[in-house]
Coordinates of C-alpha atoms in Angstrom, one line a residue:
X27 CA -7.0 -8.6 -7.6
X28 CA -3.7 -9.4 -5.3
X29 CA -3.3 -7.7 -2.2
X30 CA -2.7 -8.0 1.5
X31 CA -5.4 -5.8 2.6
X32 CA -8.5 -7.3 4.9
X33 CA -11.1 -8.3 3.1
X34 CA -13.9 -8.0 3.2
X35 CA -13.7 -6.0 6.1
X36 CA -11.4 -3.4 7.0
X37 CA -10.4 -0.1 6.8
X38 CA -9.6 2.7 4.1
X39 CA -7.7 0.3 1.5
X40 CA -10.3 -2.8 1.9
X41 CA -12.8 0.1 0.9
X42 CA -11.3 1.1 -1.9
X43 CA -11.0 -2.7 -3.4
X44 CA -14.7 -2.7 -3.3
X45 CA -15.8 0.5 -4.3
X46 CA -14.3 -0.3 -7.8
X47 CA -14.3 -4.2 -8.2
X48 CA -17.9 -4.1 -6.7
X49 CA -18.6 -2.1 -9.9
X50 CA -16.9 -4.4 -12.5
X51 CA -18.6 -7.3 -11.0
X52 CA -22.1 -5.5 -11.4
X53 CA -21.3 -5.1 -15.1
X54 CA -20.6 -8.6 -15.6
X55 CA -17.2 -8.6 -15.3
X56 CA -15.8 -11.8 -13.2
X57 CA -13.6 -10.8 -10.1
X58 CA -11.8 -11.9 -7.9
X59 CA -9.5 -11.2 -4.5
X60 CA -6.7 -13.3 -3.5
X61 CA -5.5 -12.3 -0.2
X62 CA -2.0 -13.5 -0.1
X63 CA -1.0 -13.7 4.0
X64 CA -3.7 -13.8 6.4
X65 CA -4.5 -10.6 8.2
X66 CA -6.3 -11.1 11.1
X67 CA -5.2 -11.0 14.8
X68 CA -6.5 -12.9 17.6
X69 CA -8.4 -12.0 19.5
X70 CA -10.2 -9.2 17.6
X71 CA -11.1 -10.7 14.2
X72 CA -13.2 -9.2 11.8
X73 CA -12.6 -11.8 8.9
X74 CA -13.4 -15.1 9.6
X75 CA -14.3 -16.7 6.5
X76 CA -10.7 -18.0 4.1
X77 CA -13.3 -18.0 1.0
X78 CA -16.7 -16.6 -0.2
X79 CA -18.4 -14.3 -2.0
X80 CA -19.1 -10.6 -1.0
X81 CA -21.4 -8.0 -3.1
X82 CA -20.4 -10.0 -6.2
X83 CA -16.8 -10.2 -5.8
X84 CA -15.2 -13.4 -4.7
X85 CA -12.6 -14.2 -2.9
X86 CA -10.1 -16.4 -1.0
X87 CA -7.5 -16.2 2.0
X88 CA -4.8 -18.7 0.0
X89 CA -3.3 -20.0 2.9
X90 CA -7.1 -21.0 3.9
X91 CA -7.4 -19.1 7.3
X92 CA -7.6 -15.3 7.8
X93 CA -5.9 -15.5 11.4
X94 CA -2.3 -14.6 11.2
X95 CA -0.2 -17.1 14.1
X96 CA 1.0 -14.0 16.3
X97 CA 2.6 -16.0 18.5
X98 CA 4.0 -19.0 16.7
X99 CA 7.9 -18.5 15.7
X100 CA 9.6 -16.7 12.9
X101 CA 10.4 -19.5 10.6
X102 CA 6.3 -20.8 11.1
X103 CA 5.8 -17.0 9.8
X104 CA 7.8 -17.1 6.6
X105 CA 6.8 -20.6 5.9
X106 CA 3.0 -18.9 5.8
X107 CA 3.9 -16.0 3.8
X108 CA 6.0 -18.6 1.4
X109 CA 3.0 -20.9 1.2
X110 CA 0.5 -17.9 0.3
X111 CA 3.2 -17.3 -2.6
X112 CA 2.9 -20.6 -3.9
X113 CA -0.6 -21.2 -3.6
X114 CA -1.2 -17.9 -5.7
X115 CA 0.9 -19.3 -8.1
X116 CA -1.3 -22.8 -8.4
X117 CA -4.5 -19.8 -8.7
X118 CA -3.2 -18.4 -11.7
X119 CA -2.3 -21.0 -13.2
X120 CA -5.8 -22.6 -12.8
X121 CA -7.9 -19.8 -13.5
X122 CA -5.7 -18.2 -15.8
X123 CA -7.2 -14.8 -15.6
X124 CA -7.0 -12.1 -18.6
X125 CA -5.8 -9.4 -15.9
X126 CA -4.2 -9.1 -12.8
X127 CA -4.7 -5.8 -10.3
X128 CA -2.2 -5.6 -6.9
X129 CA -2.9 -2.9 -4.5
X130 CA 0.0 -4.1 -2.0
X131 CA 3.5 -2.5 -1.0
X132 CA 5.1 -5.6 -0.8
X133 CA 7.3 -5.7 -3.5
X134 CA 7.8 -9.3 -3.4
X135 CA 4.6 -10.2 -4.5
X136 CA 5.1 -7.6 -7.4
X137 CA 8.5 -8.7 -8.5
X138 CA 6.4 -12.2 -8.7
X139 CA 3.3 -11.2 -10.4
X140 CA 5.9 -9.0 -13.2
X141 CA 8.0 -12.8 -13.7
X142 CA 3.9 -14.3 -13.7
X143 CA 2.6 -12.6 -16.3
X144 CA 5.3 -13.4 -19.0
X145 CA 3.9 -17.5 -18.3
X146 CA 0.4 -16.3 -17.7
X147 CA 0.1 -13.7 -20.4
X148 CA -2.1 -12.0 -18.0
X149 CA -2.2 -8.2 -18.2
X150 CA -0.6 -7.0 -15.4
X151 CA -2.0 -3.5 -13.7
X152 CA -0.5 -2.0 -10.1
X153 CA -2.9 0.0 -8.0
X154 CA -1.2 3.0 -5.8
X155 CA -2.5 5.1 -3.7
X156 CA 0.8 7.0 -2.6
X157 CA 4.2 7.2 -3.6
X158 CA 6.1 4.2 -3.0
X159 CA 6.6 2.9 0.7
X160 CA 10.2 2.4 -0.2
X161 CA 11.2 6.1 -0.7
X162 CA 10.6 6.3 3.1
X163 CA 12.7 3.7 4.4
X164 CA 16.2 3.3 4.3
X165 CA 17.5 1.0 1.2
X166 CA 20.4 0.7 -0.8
X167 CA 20.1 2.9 -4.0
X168 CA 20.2 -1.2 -5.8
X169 CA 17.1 -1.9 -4.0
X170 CA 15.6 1.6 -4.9
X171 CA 15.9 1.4 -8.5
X172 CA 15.3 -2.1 -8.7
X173 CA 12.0 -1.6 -6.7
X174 CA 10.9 1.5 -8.8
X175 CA 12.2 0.4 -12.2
X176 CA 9.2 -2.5 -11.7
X177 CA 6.3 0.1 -12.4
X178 CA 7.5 0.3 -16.1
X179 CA 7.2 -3.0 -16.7
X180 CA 3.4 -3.3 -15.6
X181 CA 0.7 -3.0 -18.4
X182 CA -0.7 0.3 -16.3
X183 CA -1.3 1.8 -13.1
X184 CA -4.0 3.0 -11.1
X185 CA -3.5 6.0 -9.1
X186 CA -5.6 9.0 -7.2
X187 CA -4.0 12.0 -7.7
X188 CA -2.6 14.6 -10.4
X189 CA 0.3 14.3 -8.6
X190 CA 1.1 10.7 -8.2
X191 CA 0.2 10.7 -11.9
X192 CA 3.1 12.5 -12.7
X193 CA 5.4 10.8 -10.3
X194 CA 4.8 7.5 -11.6
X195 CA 5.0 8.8 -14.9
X196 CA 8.3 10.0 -14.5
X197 CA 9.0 6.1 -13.8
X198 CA 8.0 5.4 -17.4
X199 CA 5.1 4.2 -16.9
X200 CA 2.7 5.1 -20.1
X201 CA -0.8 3.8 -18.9
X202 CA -2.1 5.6 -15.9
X203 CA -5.7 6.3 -14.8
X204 CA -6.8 8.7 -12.4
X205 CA -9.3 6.8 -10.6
X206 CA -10.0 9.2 -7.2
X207 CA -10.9 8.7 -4.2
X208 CA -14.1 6.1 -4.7
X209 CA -16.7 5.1 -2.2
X210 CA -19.5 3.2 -2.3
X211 CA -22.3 4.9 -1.5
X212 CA -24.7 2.8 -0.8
X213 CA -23.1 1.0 1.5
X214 CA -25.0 4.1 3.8
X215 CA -28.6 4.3 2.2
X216 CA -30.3 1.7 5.5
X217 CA -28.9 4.1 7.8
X218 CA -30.1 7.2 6.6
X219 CA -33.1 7.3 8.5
X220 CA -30.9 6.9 12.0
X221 CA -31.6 10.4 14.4
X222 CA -28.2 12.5 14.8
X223 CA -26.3 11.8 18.0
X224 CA -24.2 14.2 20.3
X225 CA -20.6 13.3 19.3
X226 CA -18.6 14.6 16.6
X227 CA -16.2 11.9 15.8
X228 CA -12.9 10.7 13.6
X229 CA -12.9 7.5 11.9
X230 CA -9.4 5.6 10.7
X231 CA -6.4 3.9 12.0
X232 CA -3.5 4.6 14.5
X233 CA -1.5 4.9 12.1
X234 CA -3.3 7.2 10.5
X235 CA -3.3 9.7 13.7
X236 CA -0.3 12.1 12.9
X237 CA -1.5 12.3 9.2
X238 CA -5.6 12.9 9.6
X239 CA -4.3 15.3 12.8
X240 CA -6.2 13.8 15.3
X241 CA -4.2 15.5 18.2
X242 CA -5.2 18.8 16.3
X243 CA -8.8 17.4 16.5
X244 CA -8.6 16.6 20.1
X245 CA -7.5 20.2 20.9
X246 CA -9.9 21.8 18.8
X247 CA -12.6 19.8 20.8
X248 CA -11.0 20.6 24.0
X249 CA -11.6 24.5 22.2
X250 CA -15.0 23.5 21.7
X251 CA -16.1 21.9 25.1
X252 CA -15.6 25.2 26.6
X253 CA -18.3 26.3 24.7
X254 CA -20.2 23.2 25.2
X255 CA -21.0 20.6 28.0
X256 CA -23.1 18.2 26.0
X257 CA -21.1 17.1 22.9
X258 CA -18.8 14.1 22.6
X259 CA -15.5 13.3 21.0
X260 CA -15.7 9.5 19.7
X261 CA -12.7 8.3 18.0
X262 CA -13.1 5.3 15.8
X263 CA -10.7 2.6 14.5
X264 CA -7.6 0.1 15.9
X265 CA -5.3 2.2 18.4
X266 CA -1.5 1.6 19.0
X267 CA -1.5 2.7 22.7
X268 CA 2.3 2.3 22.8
X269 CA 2.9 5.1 19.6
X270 CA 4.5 8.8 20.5
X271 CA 1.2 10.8 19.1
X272 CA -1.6 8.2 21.0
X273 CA 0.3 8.5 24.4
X274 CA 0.4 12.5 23.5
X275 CA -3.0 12.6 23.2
X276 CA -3.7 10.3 26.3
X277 CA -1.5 12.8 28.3
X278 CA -3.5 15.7 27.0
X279 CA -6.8 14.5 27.5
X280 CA -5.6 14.2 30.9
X281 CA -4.6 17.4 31.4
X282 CA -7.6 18.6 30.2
X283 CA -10.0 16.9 32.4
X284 CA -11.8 15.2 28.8
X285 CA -11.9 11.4 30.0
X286 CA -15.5 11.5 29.7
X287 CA -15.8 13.9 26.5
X288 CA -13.3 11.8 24.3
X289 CA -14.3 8.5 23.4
X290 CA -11.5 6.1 21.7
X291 CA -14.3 3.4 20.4
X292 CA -11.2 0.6 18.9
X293 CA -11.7 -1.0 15.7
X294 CA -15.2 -1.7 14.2
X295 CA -16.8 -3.6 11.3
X296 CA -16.6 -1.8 8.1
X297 CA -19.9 -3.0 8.0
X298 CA -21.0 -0.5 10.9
X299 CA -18.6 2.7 9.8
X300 CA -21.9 4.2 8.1
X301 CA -23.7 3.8 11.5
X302 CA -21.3 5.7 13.3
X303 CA -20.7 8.3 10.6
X304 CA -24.4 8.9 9.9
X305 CA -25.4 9.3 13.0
X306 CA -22.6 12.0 14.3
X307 CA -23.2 15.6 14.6
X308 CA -20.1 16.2 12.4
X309 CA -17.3 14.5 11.2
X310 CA -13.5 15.5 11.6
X311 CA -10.1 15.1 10.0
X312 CA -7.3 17.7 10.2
X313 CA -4.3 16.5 8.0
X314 CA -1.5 19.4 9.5
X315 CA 0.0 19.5 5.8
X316 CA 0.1 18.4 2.6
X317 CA 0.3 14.4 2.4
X318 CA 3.8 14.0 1.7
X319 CA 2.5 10.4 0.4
X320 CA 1.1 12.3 -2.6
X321 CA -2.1 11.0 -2.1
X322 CA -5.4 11.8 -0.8
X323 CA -7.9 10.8 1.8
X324 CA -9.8 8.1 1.3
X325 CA -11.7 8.5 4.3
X326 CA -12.8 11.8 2.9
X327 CA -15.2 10.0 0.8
X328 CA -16.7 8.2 3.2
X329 CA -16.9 10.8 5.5
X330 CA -18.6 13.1 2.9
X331 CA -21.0 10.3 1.6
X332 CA -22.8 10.1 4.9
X333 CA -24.5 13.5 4.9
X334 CA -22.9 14.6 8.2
X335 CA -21.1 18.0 8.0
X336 CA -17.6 17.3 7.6
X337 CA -14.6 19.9 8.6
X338 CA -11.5 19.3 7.0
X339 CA -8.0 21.1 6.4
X340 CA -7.4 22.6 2.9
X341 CA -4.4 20.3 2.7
X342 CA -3.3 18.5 -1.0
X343 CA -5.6 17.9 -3.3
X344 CA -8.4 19.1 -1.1
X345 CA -9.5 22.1 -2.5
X346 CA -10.2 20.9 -5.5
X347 CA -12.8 19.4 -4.5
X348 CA -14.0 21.0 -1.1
X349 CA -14.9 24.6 -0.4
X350 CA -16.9 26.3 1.9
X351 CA -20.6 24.7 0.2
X352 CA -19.6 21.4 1.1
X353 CA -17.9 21.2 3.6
X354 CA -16.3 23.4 7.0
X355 CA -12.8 24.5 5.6
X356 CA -9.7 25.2 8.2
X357 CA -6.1 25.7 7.5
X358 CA -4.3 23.3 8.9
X359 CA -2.9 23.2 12.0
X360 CA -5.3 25.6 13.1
X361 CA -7.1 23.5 16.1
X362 CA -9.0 26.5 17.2
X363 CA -10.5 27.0 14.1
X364 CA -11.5 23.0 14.5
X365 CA -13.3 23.8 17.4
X366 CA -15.3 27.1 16.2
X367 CA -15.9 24.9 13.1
X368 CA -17.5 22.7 15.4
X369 CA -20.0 25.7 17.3
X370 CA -21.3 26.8 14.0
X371 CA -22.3 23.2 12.7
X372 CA -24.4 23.4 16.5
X373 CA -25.4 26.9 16.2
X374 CA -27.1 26.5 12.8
X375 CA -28.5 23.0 12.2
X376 CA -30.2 23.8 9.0
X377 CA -27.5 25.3 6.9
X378 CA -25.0 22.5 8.6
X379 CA -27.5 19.9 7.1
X380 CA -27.2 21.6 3.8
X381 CA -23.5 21.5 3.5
X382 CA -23.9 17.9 4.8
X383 CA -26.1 17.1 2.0
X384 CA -24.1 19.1 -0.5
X385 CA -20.6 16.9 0.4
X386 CA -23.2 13.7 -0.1
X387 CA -23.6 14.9 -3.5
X388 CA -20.2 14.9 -4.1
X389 CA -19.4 11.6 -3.1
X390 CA -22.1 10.8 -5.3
X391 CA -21.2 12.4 -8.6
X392 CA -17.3 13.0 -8.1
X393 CA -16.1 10.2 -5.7
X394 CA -18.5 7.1 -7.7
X395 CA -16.8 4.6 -8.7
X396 CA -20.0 4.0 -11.4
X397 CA -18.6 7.4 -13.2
X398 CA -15.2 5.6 -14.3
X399 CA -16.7 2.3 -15.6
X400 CA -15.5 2.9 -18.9
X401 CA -12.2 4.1 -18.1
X402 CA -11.8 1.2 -15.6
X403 CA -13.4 -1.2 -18.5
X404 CA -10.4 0.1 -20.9
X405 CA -7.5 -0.2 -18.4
X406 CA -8.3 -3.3 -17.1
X407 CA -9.3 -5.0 -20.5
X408 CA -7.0 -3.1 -22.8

């Protein structure tokens, strides 16, 4: 596996490089991670070891330190990313691997890894989540179609959706499999026993706020605390405080007097995400409309495999696998609805605990990673 997500620790995307790998490495199939550019930043780092071995799966910061030099010059930068390039190079060529996965929107490293695998003879398979980054940024139509014409050339493609499947498809691409959104579920089983906590609370990153509809979940809670004096709002993951939607949500938070309701709790462990998730009252995202990424929400998953009632918007994909037994379905945009979602998961503990446990089973039989081993066996080995 290539990429330029965090590993092992991180967010969404680091957790959806284990979910799967950790399966092929429990079947006795050798893997490995080559992180190509370190991705920590001083001073909050997660990742401190370049190399090691985690749940089975190697891997390896190239460049031999996770800690990207934030404050060192431009030129030092390149030279870094340049050196990472090279030394993946020297890695294939050593360990010569029978198949390659990338999970990474830098289409640099997948230009390189297409020109690779004619030397290699490695099989060459590109994992995507959401339509490509470059359809949202402004490019020359040469840059496009260069960029897009690459998926074609790949041996096949992991994606999440029905609809990405098509898209990609359209690109020519012959050999896709659905793999959906996959968790790893026991990453939660030692906290089970952990006693519920007043907070509801949101787990992802900044980046993620406008998406997952965070300012809709602030204003449903702000619905909510009316109702309630006792409940908490924890919001969990790395904050941009200089982005448009955080300094909205600042500013209304504010307004509404919520300082001490709404906790923003900055980036934690992946390690500890079950802790947090298992021991909230309810969990919350609110994605205001359908994910123009074409992709789905791998949070969901997590969010779902901790027990904890989740309430959701009926966004995407959603519905197909959400309804009103596992899960607290809103429309989106509807905030209000957030917050009275919110009073019934306190009003009726019991039948909140069994739609809590009925989204737990369907992390566990839908969003398993185990379920695909022998589609994942067939893509990745041919």
């Amino acid at each position: 596996m290539v990429t330029t997500e965090p590993f092992p620790h991180g967010m969404a995307a680091t957790n959806r490089i284990i979910s799967w790998t950790k399966v092929l490495a429990g079947n006795n199939i050798p893997v490995k991670v080559y992180i190509i550019r370190p991705t920590e930043k001083e001073p909050r780092v997660l990742n401190r070891e370049a190399t090691g071995i985690f749940k089975k799966i190697a891997f390896e910061y190239v460049n031999g330190t996770t800690v990207w030099p934030i404050h060192k010059g431009k030129f030092f930068k390149l030279g870094i990313l340049l050196a990472g390039y090279r030394k993946m190079i020297r890695s294939l060529a050593s360990g010569r691997p029978s198949t390659v996965v990338t999970y990474t929107a830098n289409i640099n490293i997948k230009l390189l890894l297409l020109i690779l695998q004619f030397f290699y003879k490695f099989r060459l398979i590109i994992e995507e989540t959401e339509y490509p980054k470059i359809l949202k940024r402004k490019h020359t139509k040469i840059e496009k179609w260069l960029h897009l014409s690459l998926y074609k050339y790949s041996n096949g493609m992991l994606v999440m959706t029905k609809e990405l499947k098509k898209y990609y498809s359209s690109l020519g691409v012959s050999n896709i499999m659905i793999l959906p959104m996959t968790v790893d579920t026991n990453r939660f089983e030692q906290f089970r026993k952990l006693e519920k906590e007043p907070y509801f609370a949101y787990a992802g990153g900044s980046g993620g706020f406008f998406r997952d509809g965070v300012f809709d979940i602030v204003k449903g809670f702000s619905f909510f605390a009316e109702l309630n004096s006792e409940i908490a709002l924890k919001i969990i993951g790395p904050i941009d405080k200089k982005s448009d939607e955080y300094q909205k949500i600042i500013h209304f938070i504010d307004e509404k007097g919520l300082n001490k309701r709404v906790e923003f709790a900055g980036r934690v462990s992946s390690e500890l995400i079950p802790d947090f998730l298992i021991k909230a009252t309810g969990l919350v995202m609110a994605p205001p409309e359908d994910f123009k990424s074409g992709g789905f929400p791998t949070k969901l998953g997590e969010f779902l495999a901790s027990g904890t009632p989740v309430i959701c918007t009926n966004v995407s994909e959603i519905p197909i696998y959400l309804n009103q037994f596992n899960a607290f379905i809103v429309p989106p945009g509807d905030y209000q609805g957030i917050g009275n979602a919110m009073h019934e998961i306190i009003k009726d503990p019991e039948a909140s605990k069994r739609v809590g446990n009925a989204g737990k089973k369907l992390a566990e039989t839908v969003f398993n990673a185990e379920v695909y081993f022998m589609d994942l066996d067939k893509l990745i080995n041919g």
